Short mmCIF file of C-alpha atoms and ligand atoms in Angstrom, two decimals:
data_model
loop_
_atom_site.label_atom_id
_atom_site.label_comp_id
_atom_site.label_asym_id
_atom_site.label_seq_id
_atom_site.Cartn_x
_atom_site.Cartn_y
_atom_site.Cartn_z
CA MET A 1 -0.01 -0.05 0.10
CA ASN A 2 2.85 2.47 0.73
CA GLY A 3 5.83 0.69 -0.60
CA ASN A 4 7.04 -0.51 2.72
CA PRO A 5 7.08 -4.35 2.70
CA LEU A 6 8.08 -4.39 6.36
CA TRP A 7 5.12 -2.36 7.62
CA TYR A 8 4.05 -5.08 9.84
CA LYS A 9 6.97 -4.72 12.05
CA ASP A 10 5.66 -1.20 13.20
CA ALA A 11 1.93 -1.83 13.03
CA VAL A 12 -0.74 -1.84 15.49
CA PHE A 13 -3.31 -4.50 14.81
CA TYR A 14 -6.96 -4.74 15.96
CA GLU A 15 -9.06 -7.88 15.80
CA VAL A 16 -12.72 -7.39 14.57
CA TYR A 17 -15.58 -9.95 14.88
CA VAL A 18 -17.74 -8.52 12.00
CA ARG A 19 -20.90 -9.92 13.41
CA ALA A 20 -20.36 -8.03 16.62
CA PHE A 21 -19.05 -4.67 15.55
CA ARG A 22 -21.81 -2.64 13.82
CA ASP A 23 -24.97 -3.52 12.07
CA SER A 24 -25.57 -1.18 9.18
CA ASP A 25 -28.98 -2.61 8.04
CA GLY A 26 -30.90 -3.25 11.27
CA ASP A 27 -31.02 -7.07 11.01
CA GLY A 28 -29.32 -7.62 14.34
CA TYR A 29 -26.09 -8.90 12.80
CA GLY A 30 -22.96 -6.78 12.34
CA ASP A 31 -21.83 -6.53 8.67
CA LEU A 32 -19.12 -5.25 6.44
CA ARG A 33 -20.87 -2.03 5.83
CA GLY A 34 -21.23 -1.48 9.52
CA LEU A 35 -17.38 -1.92 9.81
CA ILE A 36 -16.96 0.61 6.92
CA GLU A 37 -18.92 3.08 9.22
CA LYS A 38 -16.45 2.72 11.98
CA LEU A 39 -13.27 2.97 10.04
CA ASP A 40 -12.77 6.43 11.04
CA TYR A 41 -12.95 5.37 14.66
CA LEU A 42 -10.26 2.80 14.07
CA GLN A 43 -8.03 5.25 12.27
CA ASP A 44 -8.44 7.79 14.97
CA LEU A 45 -7.42 5.18 17.61
CA GLY A 46 -4.23 4.61 15.55
CA VAL A 47 -4.87 1.11 14.08
CA ASP A 48 -2.90 0.11 11.11
CA CYS A 49 -4.16 -3.27 10.27
CA ILE A 50 -7.53 -4.95 11.00
CA TRP A 51 -7.75 -8.65 11.30
CA LEU A 52 -11.26 -9.93 10.31
CA MET A 53 -12.40 -13.25 11.88
CA PRO A 54 -13.75 -15.49 9.15
CA ILE A 55 -16.42 -13.76 6.85
CA PHE A 56 -17.05 -16.63 4.54
CA PRO A 57 -20.24 -18.65 3.96
CA SER A 58 -20.41 -21.10 6.90
CA PRO A 59 -23.06 -23.02 8.87
CA LEU A 60 -21.38 -21.28 11.93
CA PHE A 61 -20.94 -24.35 14.07
CA ASP A 62 -17.42 -22.77 14.80
CA ASP A 63 -18.39 -19.10 14.09
CA GLY A 64 -17.03 -19.22 10.58
CA TYR A 65 -13.89 -21.28 11.19
CA ASP A 66 -16.05 -23.89 9.45
CA VAL A 67 -15.89 -22.57 5.99
CA ALA A 68 -18.36 -23.75 3.41
CA ASP A 69 -17.25 -21.58 0.47
CA PHE A 70 -13.79 -20.09 0.41
CA ARG A 71 -14.63 -17.61 -2.21
CA ASP A 72 -17.64 -15.61 -1.09
CA ILE A 73 -18.93 -13.52 1.94
CA HIS A 74 -21.40 -14.81 4.45
CA PRO A 75 -24.84 -13.29 3.56
CA ASP A 76 -25.16 -11.92 7.12
CA TYR A 77 -22.13 -9.84 6.40
CA GLY A 78 -22.76 -8.57 2.90
CA ASN A 79 -21.26 -9.51 -0.38
CA LEU A 80 -18.01 -9.33 -2.37
CA ASP A 81 -18.74 -5.76 -3.49
CA ASP A 82 -19.09 -4.68 0.10
CA PHE A 83 -15.79 -6.35 0.84
CA LYS A 84 -14.02 -4.60 -2.05
CA GLU A 85 -15.49 -1.29 -0.75
CA LEU A 86 -14.30 -2.08 2.74
CA VAL A 87 -10.69 -2.65 1.29
CA ALA A 88 -10.74 0.50 -0.61
CA GLU A 89 -12.11 2.53 2.29
CA ALA A 90 -9.65 1.08 4.70
CA HIS A 91 -6.73 1.73 2.32
CA LYS A 92 -7.84 5.35 1.88
CA ARG A 93 -7.25 5.66 5.67
CA SER A 94 -3.90 3.81 5.52
CA ILE A 95 -5.48 0.82 7.27
CA ARG A 96 -4.69 -2.59 5.98
CA ILE A 97 -7.06 -5.63 6.06
CA ILE A 98 -6.29 -9.17 6.75
CA THR A 99 -8.63 -12.05 7.25
CA ASP A 100 -8.44 -15.61 8.44
CA LEU A 101 -7.30 -18.24 6.06
CA VAL A 102 -8.60 -21.54 7.34
CA LEU A 103 -6.09 -23.95 5.81
CA ASN A 104 -6.44 -26.93 7.92
CA HIS A 105 -10.04 -27.86 7.44
CA THR A 106 -13.41 -27.07 5.90
CA SER A 107 -16.87 -27.26 7.11
CA SER A 108 -18.70 -30.58 6.63
CA HIS A 109 -21.09 -28.57 4.55
CA HIS A 110 -18.39 -27.61 2.04
CA PRO A 111 -19.17 -29.15 -1.41
CA TRP A 112 -15.81 -30.83 -1.38
CA PHE A 113 -16.75 -32.85 1.72
CA GLN A 114 -20.29 -33.37 0.45
CA ALA A 115 -18.97 -34.88 -2.81
CA ALA A 116 -16.21 -36.78 -0.83
CA ARG A 117 -18.62 -38.67 1.56
CA LYS A 118 -20.96 -39.53 -1.26
CA ASP A 119 -18.67 -41.16 -3.66
CA LYS A 120 -15.46 -42.99 -3.06
CA THR A 121 -14.47 -42.44 -6.69
CA SER A 122 -14.97 -38.65 -6.57
CA LYS A 123 -11.69 -36.58 -6.87
CA TYR A 124 -12.84 -34.96 -3.64
CA ARG A 125 -12.59 -38.12 -1.64
CA ASP A 126 -8.88 -37.65 -1.36
CA TYR A 127 -9.25 -34.07 -0.26
CA TYR A 128 -9.91 -35.37 3.20
CA VAL A 129 -8.19 -37.90 5.59
CA TRP A 130 -10.18 -41.14 5.83
CA SER A 131 -9.57 -44.39 7.60
CA ASP A 132 -11.27 -47.78 8.28
CA THR A 133 -10.28 -47.54 11.94
CA ASP A 134 -10.30 -44.72 14.56
CA GLN A 135 -6.86 -45.96 15.91
CA LYS A 136 -4.51 -44.13 13.59
CA TYR A 137 -2.50 -41.12 14.76
CA SER A 138 -3.31 -41.93 18.48
CA GLU A 139 -0.55 -39.66 19.80
CA ALA A 140 -2.42 -36.56 18.46
CA ARG A 141 -4.10 -34.65 21.38
CA ILE A 142 -7.69 -33.54 21.23
CA ILE A 143 -7.90 -29.85 21.20
CA PHE A 144 -11.58 -29.27 21.83
CA LEU A 145 -11.44 -31.29 25.00
CA ASP A 146 -14.91 -30.28 26.32
CA THR A 147 -16.83 -31.42 23.33
CA GLU A 148 -14.73 -34.04 21.40
CA THR A 149 -13.73 -37.37 22.40
CA SER A 150 -11.69 -38.51 19.48
CA ASN A 151 -9.99 -36.84 16.38
CA TRP A 152 -11.86 -39.32 14.26
CA ALA A 153 -15.67 -39.23 13.28
CA TRP A 154 -17.64 -41.98 11.61
CA ASP A 155 -19.38 -40.91 8.56
CA GLU A 156 -22.29 -43.12 7.81
CA GLU A 157 -22.59 -42.04 4.18
CA ALA A 158 -18.91 -42.61 3.52
CA GLY A 159 -18.74 -45.83 5.44
CA GLN A 160 -15.34 -44.54 6.91
CA TYR A 161 -13.81 -42.45 9.62
CA TYR A 162 -12.57 -39.01 8.88
CA TRP A 163 -9.96 -36.90 10.64
CA HIS A 164 -10.69 -33.70 12.44
CA ARG A 165 -8.52 -31.66 14.81
CA PHE A 166 -11.31 -29.43 15.93
CA TYR A 167 -15.12 -30.04 15.98
CA SER A 168 -16.35 -33.09 14.01
CA SER A 169 -18.13 -30.55 11.73
CA GLN A 170 -14.64 -29.43 10.54
CA PRO A 171 -13.03 -32.37 8.58
CA ASP A 172 -9.32 -31.79 8.04
CA LEU A 173 -7.96 -31.37 4.54
CA ASN A 174 -5.48 -33.81 3.24
CA TYR A 175 -2.30 -31.88 2.46
CA GLU A 176 -0.64 -35.09 1.05
CA ASN A 177 -2.86 -34.30 -2.08
CA PRO A 178 -1.19 -31.81 -4.40
CA GLN A 179 -4.57 -30.77 -5.56
CA VAL A 180 -5.52 -29.60 -1.92
CA GLN A 181 -2.26 -27.80 -1.79
CA GLN A 182 -2.97 -25.97 -5.00
CA GLU A 183 -6.70 -25.28 -4.08
CA MET A 184 -5.55 -23.31 -1.01
CA LEU A 185 -2.95 -21.34 -2.92
CA ASP A 186 -5.71 -20.47 -5.52
CA VAL A 187 -7.92 -19.34 -2.46
CA MET A 188 -5.16 -16.99 -1.27
CA LYS A 189 -4.88 -15.63 -4.82
CA PHE A 190 -8.62 -14.99 -5.00
CA TRP A 191 -8.53 -12.76 -1.99
CA LEU A 192 -5.20 -11.11 -2.82
CA ASP A 193 -6.72 -10.16 -6.16
CA LEU A 194 -9.52 -8.41 -4.26
CA GLY A 195 -6.92 -6.26 -2.55
CA ILE A 196 -6.48 -7.91 0.77
CA ASP A 197 -3.21 -7.39 2.68
CA GLY A 198 -2.73 -10.87 4.08
CA PHE A 199 -4.02 -13.60 6.22
CA ARG A 200 -4.04 -14.87 9.79
CA ALA A 201 -3.20 -18.48 8.93
CA ASP A 202 -5.46 -20.52 11.23
CA ALA A 203 -4.33 -23.66 13.03
CA ILE A 204 -1.20 -24.29 10.87
CA PRO A 205 0.59 -26.74 13.08
CA TYR A 206 -1.85 -29.43 12.10
CA LEU A 207 -1.78 -29.59 8.26
CA TYR A 208 -0.11 -33.13 8.11
CA GLU A 209 -0.41 -36.31 9.98
CA ARG A 210 2.32 -38.79 10.62
CA GLU A 211 2.07 -42.01 12.50
CA GLY A 212 4.23 -42.10 15.67
CA THR A 213 4.23 -38.30 16.09
CA ASN A 214 1.82 -35.78 17.84
CA CYS A 215 0.94 -34.55 14.28
CA GLU A 216 2.04 -31.06 15.03
CA ASN A 217 4.72 -28.87 13.38
CA LEU A 218 5.80 -31.61 11.06
CA PRO A 219 8.57 -30.96 8.50
CA GLU A 220 6.06 -31.54 5.74
CA THR A 221 3.90 -28.72 7.20
CA HIS A 222 6.84 -26.40 7.01
CA ALA A 223 7.66 -27.27 3.45
CA TYR A 224 4.23 -26.49 2.41
CA LEU A 225 4.15 -23.20 4.08
CA LYS A 226 7.48 -22.26 2.53
CA GLN A 227 5.83 -23.11 -0.83
CA ALA A 228 2.77 -21.06 0.16
CA ARG A 229 5.07 -18.09 1.04
CA ALA A 230 6.78 -18.17 -2.26
CA PHE A 231 3.53 -18.13 -3.99
CA PHE A 232 2.32 -15.30 -1.75
CA ASP A 233 5.43 -13.24 -2.36
CA LYS A 234 4.88 -13.55 -6.15
CA HIS A 235 1.34 -12.13 -5.81
CA ALA A 236 1.51 -9.94 -2.87
CA PRO A 237 4.96 -8.66 -2.07
CA GLU A 238 3.57 -6.32 0.69
CA GLY A 239 1.20 -8.88 2.08
CA ILE A 240 1.70 -10.89 5.25
CA LEU A 241 0.98 -14.29 6.63
CA LEU A 242 0.45 -14.27 10.46
CA SER A 243 0.76 -17.62 11.93
CA GLU A 244 -1.56 -19.13 14.55
CA ALA A 245 0.68 -21.70 16.09
CA ASN A 246 -0.02 -22.16 19.77
CA GLN A 247 3.19 -23.70 20.57
CA TRP A 248 6.36 -23.15 22.66
CA PRO A 249 8.77 -20.41 21.43
CA GLU A 250 11.30 -22.70 19.95
CA ASP A 251 8.63 -24.57 18.02
CA VAL A 252 7.09 -21.29 16.75
CA ARG A 253 10.48 -20.19 15.76
CA ALA A 254 10.51 -22.77 13.04
CA TYR A 255 7.49 -21.12 11.43
CA PHE A 256 9.59 -18.06 10.49
CA GLY A 257 12.02 -20.27 8.64
CA ASP A 258 14.95 -18.32 7.26
CA GLY A 259 12.58 -15.42 6.77
CA ASP A 260 10.99 -17.45 3.93
CA GLU A 261 8.06 -18.90 5.80
CA MET A 262 5.59 -16.77 7.92
CA HIS A 263 6.09 -13.00 8.29
CA MET A 264 4.57 -13.06 11.77
CA ALA A 265 3.56 -15.42 14.49
CA PHE A 266 1.61 -14.85 17.70
CA HIS A 267 3.69 -15.19 20.78
CA PHE A 268 1.22 -17.46 22.68
CA PRO A 269 3.40 -18.38 25.77
CA VAL A 270 4.03 -14.74 26.83
CA MET A 271 0.31 -13.97 27.18
CA PRO A 272 -0.58 -16.16 30.09
CA ARG A 273 2.61 -15.06 31.74
CA ILE A 274 1.58 -11.53 31.68
CA PHE A 275 -1.53 -12.47 33.62
CA MET A 276 0.65 -14.69 35.97
CA ALA A 277 2.97 -11.76 36.67
CA LEU A 278 0.10 -9.47 37.43
CA LYS A 279 -1.51 -11.67 39.86
CA ARG A 280 1.73 -12.81 41.58
CA GLN A 281 3.08 -9.19 41.42
CA ASP A 282 6.24 -10.76 40.28
CA SER A 283 7.87 -10.12 36.81
CA THR A 284 9.69 -13.59 36.79
CA PRO A 285 7.30 -15.49 34.49
CA ILE A 286 7.62 -12.83 31.69
CA ARG A 287 11.28 -12.63 32.14
CA GLN A 288 11.66 -16.34 31.84
CA ILE A 289 9.57 -16.83 28.77
CA LEU A 290 11.25 -13.97 26.96
CA GLU A 291 14.64 -15.30 27.85
CA ARG A 292 13.49 -18.65 26.34
CA THR A 293 12.36 -16.86 23.16
CA PRO A 294 14.85 -17.33 20.31
CA GLU A 295 16.01 -14.56 17.96
CA ILE A 296 13.98 -14.34 14.75
CA PRO A 297 15.04 -13.31 11.28
CA GLU A 298 15.15 -9.56 10.52
CA ASN A 299 12.23 -9.57 8.21
CA THR A 300 9.76 -11.30 10.72
CA GLN A 301 7.93 -10.05 13.77
CA TRP A 302 6.17 -11.48 16.80
CA CYS A 303 2.53 -10.54 17.32
CA THR A 304 1.61 -9.95 20.97
CA PHE A 305 -1.83 -9.96 22.40
CA LEU A 306 -3.66 -9.97 25.77
CA ARG A 307 -6.99 -11.45 24.68
CA ASN A 308 -8.73 -12.59 21.52
CA HIS A 309 -11.93 -14.23 20.40
CA ASP A 310 -11.00 -17.64 21.96
CA GLU A 311 -10.66 -18.74 25.47
CA LEU A 312 -7.45 -17.35 27.21
CA THR A 313 -5.48 -20.38 26.25
CA LEU A 314 -3.40 -22.18 28.90
CA GLU A 315 -1.85 -24.68 26.57
CA MET A 316 1.57 -23.24 26.91
CA VAL A 317 2.04 -23.47 30.70
CA THR A 318 2.74 -26.31 32.91
CA GLU A 319 -0.04 -28.24 34.62
CA ASP A 320 0.63 -26.64 37.90
CA GLU A 321 0.57 -23.25 36.33
CA ARG A 322 -2.66 -24.08 34.62
CA GLN A 323 -4.43 -25.14 37.84
CA TRP A 324 -3.22 -22.01 39.43
CA MET A 325 -4.38 -19.74 36.62
CA TRP A 326 -7.79 -21.42 36.78
CA GLN A 327 -8.06 -20.89 40.48
CA GLN A 328 -7.05 -17.31 40.28
CA TYR A 329 -8.75 -16.15 37.08
CA ALA A 330 -11.63 -18.69 36.62
CA PRO A 331 -13.11 -19.42 40.08
CA ASP A 332 -16.54 -20.23 38.52
CA PRO A 333 -16.43 -23.43 36.46
CA ARG A 334 -18.44 -21.63 33.73
CA MET A 335 -15.43 -19.40 33.18
CA ARG A 336 -13.51 -22.51 32.09
CA LEU A 337 -13.47 -23.88 28.60
CA ASN A 338 -11.17 -26.66 27.22
CA LEU A 339 -7.61 -25.68 28.42
CA GLY A 340 -8.46 -22.11 29.02
CA ILE A 341 -10.54 -19.26 30.44
CA ARG A 342 -13.43 -17.62 28.45
CA ARG A 343 -13.33 -14.11 29.89
CA ARG A 344 -12.43 -10.71 28.66
CA LEU A 345 -9.56 -8.56 29.69
CA ALA A 346 -11.43 -6.06 32.00
CA PRO A 347 -13.31 -8.84 34.08
CA LEU A 348 -10.07 -10.90 34.30
CA LEU A 349 -8.43 -7.92 35.86
CA ASP A 350 -11.23 -7.07 38.27
CA ASN A 351 -12.10 -3.97 36.12
CA ASP A 352 -9.18 -2.30 37.84
CA LYS A 353 -8.15 0.50 35.49
CA ALA A 354 -4.51 0.67 36.67
CA THR A 355 -3.99 -3.00 36.16
CA ILE A 356 -5.64 -3.09 32.76
CA LEU A 357 -3.29 -0.12 31.72
CA LEU A 358 -0.30 -1.90 33.08
CA ALA A 359 -1.08 -4.97 31.12
CA ASN A 360 -1.41 -2.66 27.99
CA SER A 361 1.85 -1.00 28.86
CA LEU A 362 3.57 -4.46 28.68
CA LEU A 363 1.70 -5.21 25.46
CA PHE A 364 2.81 -2.00 23.68
CA THR A 365 6.36 -1.99 24.85
CA LEU A 366 7.65 -5.64 24.81
CA PRO A 367 8.96 -6.96 21.45
CA GLY A 368 6.38 -7.73 18.88
CA SER A 369 3.55 -5.84 17.14
CA PRO A 370 0.53 -5.66 19.39
CA ILE A 371 -3.04 -6.69 18.61
CA LEU A 372 -6.02 -5.38 20.34
CA TYR A 373 -9.18 -7.28 20.71
CA TYR A 374 -12.37 -5.21 19.72
CA GLY A 375 -13.83 -3.74 22.87
CA ASP A 376 -10.90 -4.21 25.14
CA GLU A 377 -9.85 -0.60 24.46
CA ILE A 378 -13.00 0.53 26.50
CA GLY A 379 -12.88 -2.43 28.97
CA MET A 380 -15.90 -4.41 27.78
CA GLY A 381 -17.27 -7.19 29.89
CA ASP A 382 -18.13 -10.69 29.06
CA ASN A 383 -21.07 -13.13 29.55
CA ILE A 384 -20.02 -16.48 30.78
CA TRP A 385 -23.51 -17.86 30.37
CA LEU A 386 -23.45 -17.91 26.63
CA ASP A 387 -22.08 -21.13 25.04
CA ASP A 388 -18.69 -21.85 23.76
CA ARG A 389 -16.61 -18.73 23.30
CA ASN A 390 -19.66 -16.41 22.52
CA GLY A 391 -19.36 -14.70 25.85
CA VAL A 392 -16.37 -12.84 24.64
CA ARG A 393 -18.07 -12.01 21.28
CA THR A 394 -20.91 -9.78 22.39
CA PRO A 395 -21.93 -6.58 20.54
CA MET A 396 -19.51 -3.73 20.57
CA GLN A 397 -20.69 -0.90 22.92
CA TRP A 398 -20.70 2.36 21.00
CA ASP A 399 -22.98 4.36 23.25
CA SER A 400 -25.18 4.13 26.35
CA SER A 401 -28.36 3.13 24.58
CA GLN A 402 -29.96 -0.22 25.29
CA GLN A 403 -28.51 -1.71 21.96
CA ALA A 404 -25.39 0.02 22.63
CA GLY A 405 -25.33 1.75 19.26
CA PHE A 406 -24.52 -1.44 17.67
CA SER A 407 -27.85 -1.98 15.96
CA GLU A 408 -31.23 -0.49 15.51
CA ALA A 409 -32.85 -3.99 15.67
CA GLN A 410 -34.74 -5.32 18.77
CA GLU A 411 -33.31 -8.84 18.38
CA LEU A 412 -29.64 -9.11 18.13
CA TYR A 413 -27.52 -12.14 17.27
CA ALA A 414 -26.38 -12.04 20.96
CA PRO A 415 -27.42 -9.97 23.84
CA VAL A 416 -25.50 -6.86 24.65
CA ILE A 417 -23.76 -7.12 28.08
CA ALA A 418 -26.41 -5.97 30.56
CA GLU A 419 -24.79 -6.21 33.93
CA VAL A 420 -23.15 -3.59 35.94
CA PRO A 421 -20.40 -2.42 35.76
CA TYR A 422 -20.09 -3.50 32.12
CA ALA A 423 -23.45 -2.52 30.66
CA PRO A 424 -23.58 0.26 28.02
CA ALA A 425 -24.49 2.85 30.50
CA GLN A 426 -21.09 2.29 32.18
CA VAL A 427 -18.94 1.18 29.30
CA ASN A 428 -19.19 2.71 25.87
CA VAL A 429 -17.06 4.38 23.19
CA ALA A 430 -18.93 7.77 23.29
CA SER A 431 -18.57 8.45 26.90
CA GLN A 432 -14.99 7.51 26.99
CA GLN A 433 -14.26 9.64 23.99
CA ALA A 434 -15.54 12.51 26.00
CA ASP A 435 -13.38 11.68 29.09
CA PRO A 436 -9.64 12.40 28.58
CA ASP A 437 -8.85 10.16 31.61
CA SER A 438 -10.73 7.13 30.13
CA LEU A 439 -9.20 3.75 29.35
CA TYR A 440 -9.82 4.54 25.71
CA HIS A 441 -7.81 7.82 25.82
CA HIS A 442 -4.93 6.20 27.78
CA ILE A 443 -4.71 3.41 25.29
CA LYS A 444 -4.96 5.81 22.40
CA ARG A 445 -2.01 7.80 23.87
CA MET A 446 -0.05 4.61 24.35
CA ILE A 447 -0.55 3.69 20.72
CA ALA A 448 0.52 7.26 19.56
CA ALA A 449 3.63 7.10 21.92
CA ARG A 450 4.52 3.58 20.56
CA LYS A 451 4.18 4.66 16.96
CA SER A 452 6.40 7.68 17.58
CA GLN A 453 9.31 5.57 18.62
CA PRO A 454 10.58 3.03 16.07
CA ALA A 455 12.64 1.23 18.80
CA PHE A 456 9.39 -0.09 20.29
CA SER A 457 8.91 -2.08 17.14
CA CYS A 458 12.28 -2.84 15.87
CA GLY A 459 14.54 -2.34 18.83
CA ASP A 460 16.23 -5.19 20.75
CA LEU A 461 15.29 -5.89 24.37
CA ALA A 462 17.72 -5.81 27.27
CA TRP A 463 16.67 -6.07 30.94
CA ALA A 464 17.65 -3.10 33.05
CA GLU A 465 19.02 -3.93 36.58
CA THR A 466 16.89 -2.58 39.35
CA ASP A 467 16.76 -2.91 43.15
CA LYS A 468 13.27 -4.41 42.80
CA PRO A 469 13.72 -7.26 40.31
CA GLU A 470 10.50 -8.94 41.26
CA GLU A 471 8.12 -6.09 41.86
CA THR A 472 9.18 -4.32 38.66
CA LEU A 473 10.08 -5.22 35.18
CA ALA A 474 12.37 -2.64 33.49
CA TYR A 475 13.98 -3.04 30.11
CA TYR A 476 15.63 -1.11 27.33
CA ARG A 477 14.42 -1.09 23.79
CA ARG A 478 17.18 0.11 21.50
CA SER A 479 17.67 0.63 17.79
CA ASN A 480 19.63 3.03 15.64
CA GLY A 481 21.16 4.94 18.53
CA GLU A 482 17.80 5.50 20.17
CA THR A 483 17.29 4.10 23.63
CA LEU A 484 13.97 3.68 25.39
CA LEU A 485 13.68 2.67 29.07
CA VAL A 486 10.31 1.20 30.30
CA ILE A 487 9.74 0.60 33.93
CA ASN A 488 6.54 -1.44 34.92
CA ASN A 489 5.57 -1.73 38.55
CA LEU A 490 3.77 -5.03 38.83
CA SER A 491 2.99 -4.71 42.46
CA ALA A 492 -0.28 -3.33 43.97
CA GLY A 493 1.82 -0.95 46.16
CA ALA A 494 3.68 2.15 45.24
CA GLN A 495 7.38 1.56 44.55
CA THR A 496 10.48 3.76 44.57
CA VAL A 497 12.79 1.91 42.20
CA ARG A 498 16.50 2.50 41.48
CA VAL A 499 17.40 1.51 37.97
CA LYS A 500 21.02 1.01 37.14
CA LEU A 501 21.91 2.68 33.88
CA ALA A 502 23.44 0.78 31.10
CA GLN A 503 26.69 2.05 29.68
CA GLY A 504 26.30 5.20 27.74
CA VAL A 505 22.57 5.65 28.54
CA GLY A 506 21.22 8.89 30.14
CA PRO A 507 21.43 10.80 32.43
CA ALA A 508 18.48 12.82 30.89
CA PHE A 509 15.25 11.10 30.16
CA SER A 510 11.83 12.45 28.92
CA ASP A 511 8.59 10.73 29.71
CA LEU A 512 6.82 9.69 26.36
CA LEU A 513 3.35 9.56 27.99
CA ASN A 514 3.26 12.60 30.44
CA GLY A 515 6.04 14.89 29.08
CA GLN A 516 7.90 14.99 32.37
CA ASN A 517 11.75 15.02 32.55
CA PHE A 518 13.87 12.75 34.64
CA GLN A 519 17.58 13.15 35.54
CA ALA A 520 19.76 10.15 36.64
CA ASP A 521 22.36 10.65 39.25
CA GLY A 522 25.67 8.62 39.67
CA GLY A 523 24.65 6.01 37.15
CA PHE A 524 21.25 5.34 38.65
CA LEU A 525 17.86 6.57 37.84
CA GLU A 526 15.29 6.72 40.81
CA ALA A 527 11.67 6.63 39.94
CA LYS A 528 8.46 6.59 42.05
CA LEU A 529 5.82 4.55 40.53
CA PRO A 530 2.22 4.37 41.90
CA PRO A 531 0.62 1.01 42.38
CA ARG A 532 0.58 -0.96 38.93
CA GLY A 533 2.25 2.30 37.41
CA TYR A 534 4.53 2.41 34.39
CA LEU A 535 6.99 4.84 32.90
CA TRP A 536 7.92 4.87 29.19
CA LEU A 537 11.16 6.94 28.98
CA LYS A 538 13.35 8.19 26.23
CA ALA A 539 17.06 8.75 26.90
CA GLY A 540 18.48 12.01 25.81
C1 NOJ B 601 -8.37 -21.27 15.90
C2 NOJ B 601 -9.38 -20.20 16.08
O1 NOJ B 601 -8.85 -19.08 16.69
C3 NOJ B 601 -10.59 -20.77 16.75
O2 NOJ B 601 -11.42 -19.81 16.99
C4 NOJ B 601 -11.12 -21.92 15.92
O3 NOJ B 601 -12.12 -22.59 16.65
C5 NOJ B 601 -10.10 -22.96 15.66
N1 NOJ B 601 -8.75 -22.38 15.25
C6 NOJ B 601 -10.42 -23.92 14.59
O4 NOJ B 601 -10.47 -23.28 13.29
#
């Protein structure tokens, strides 16, 4: 869009669930035209790239991650012309658009699967993974533990079992088949031709199966992704592939290849450790996981997040840590789902503004490009009584009206959060925009400050030594002679912290958020931080 193929290294991302964002035609479902209406809002917030959850025709057994047609728009959301207009309008505002590319599986309603199950001789039969027994690949774990008992499902019509890593309504595609490989490249091309800026590649560790393995991160998967990247580069030199690989850092590292595989990858393990550190008031978990995070190629970038549309996943923690996280953050069993917690950011953090801002301070200053989940910038609540992950996918709260300015319809796809303190009367965009001290404005200022300092996006990370190594997390971000020093107070008490300055840094610092000046003395900077406070300083 602007001739900068590395734009994603500096970008602020924002995840939108189209169904939930804004309903333009009063049918109770958010749609693409509704999102177009809200692009000015996102531009003003400082968003550079929007990630759209799946917008394709689907029976919605997994909210669109069960795709029934890879080349069209779900009628609830609009049509391909609306999509083209969305891309054009976003680009006018220098905002890029990526959407989910669900490579691993289709919906069982997809015509390929329908043809495959009906006729053993159909070319589509081999698009999926079939077996006469349900005993193969027994080392592969079940991901949707609360609903699925096996990765195999019996299909009466086909007279065989088929393989599925997610719901049984999502049969896995067979990547051994070169036609499947090509089909999905063609799907990418279809959307790239419509002007899209890339994809969030869903569930990529699971593309291939091999007996005797856990069927994750296999070499064949990497080989295909490299092929996809080469194809992608040819058609979209400025586009990105963002990998959803919920794995340990060393396994995710492989998805960057030599800078010839995925451009970006979510950093899953750091996310729960931010929550651990906040609750324990101890920076150790964050420090440890970042020390375990390998270097990545120059042309790649981590993507960091606090929450998204799924449960807060606890797959990348130890069993003890998971139990502890559940006790602390999901005391009610309704809050738990699979290996995670189905709650939003604000309720997880007891709606404590200082803690929510501290979490965002970490998000915006640690390595990686940050992604915000819609509604978290205003501290929206959740509804644990809705099924599956729907409780974190409720209508966006634009104003204080009953339907929250989301829709003019009486009946909505899901109820607006109605309970105090998260109902529209308490939490909405309009009132936070009017209040300079609101969560929204603090986050907007953080985004602006982050974007004014390239070292936040490209700089390396070095810990700063302090006299409060547990209560605080202090670090330098440095690039091209620019040095930033961030000090976060993880504790619920005020802290006076002495930071030992690294060689050649300081003694003068300016505060990037509040415009204050600081002066170090004798090689130490002394700073007073309020409970859960943070300082973003620039040396010189
Ligand atoms: C990961 C997505 O984030 C999740 O929402 C979905 O259910 C699975 N992949 C299956 O596509």
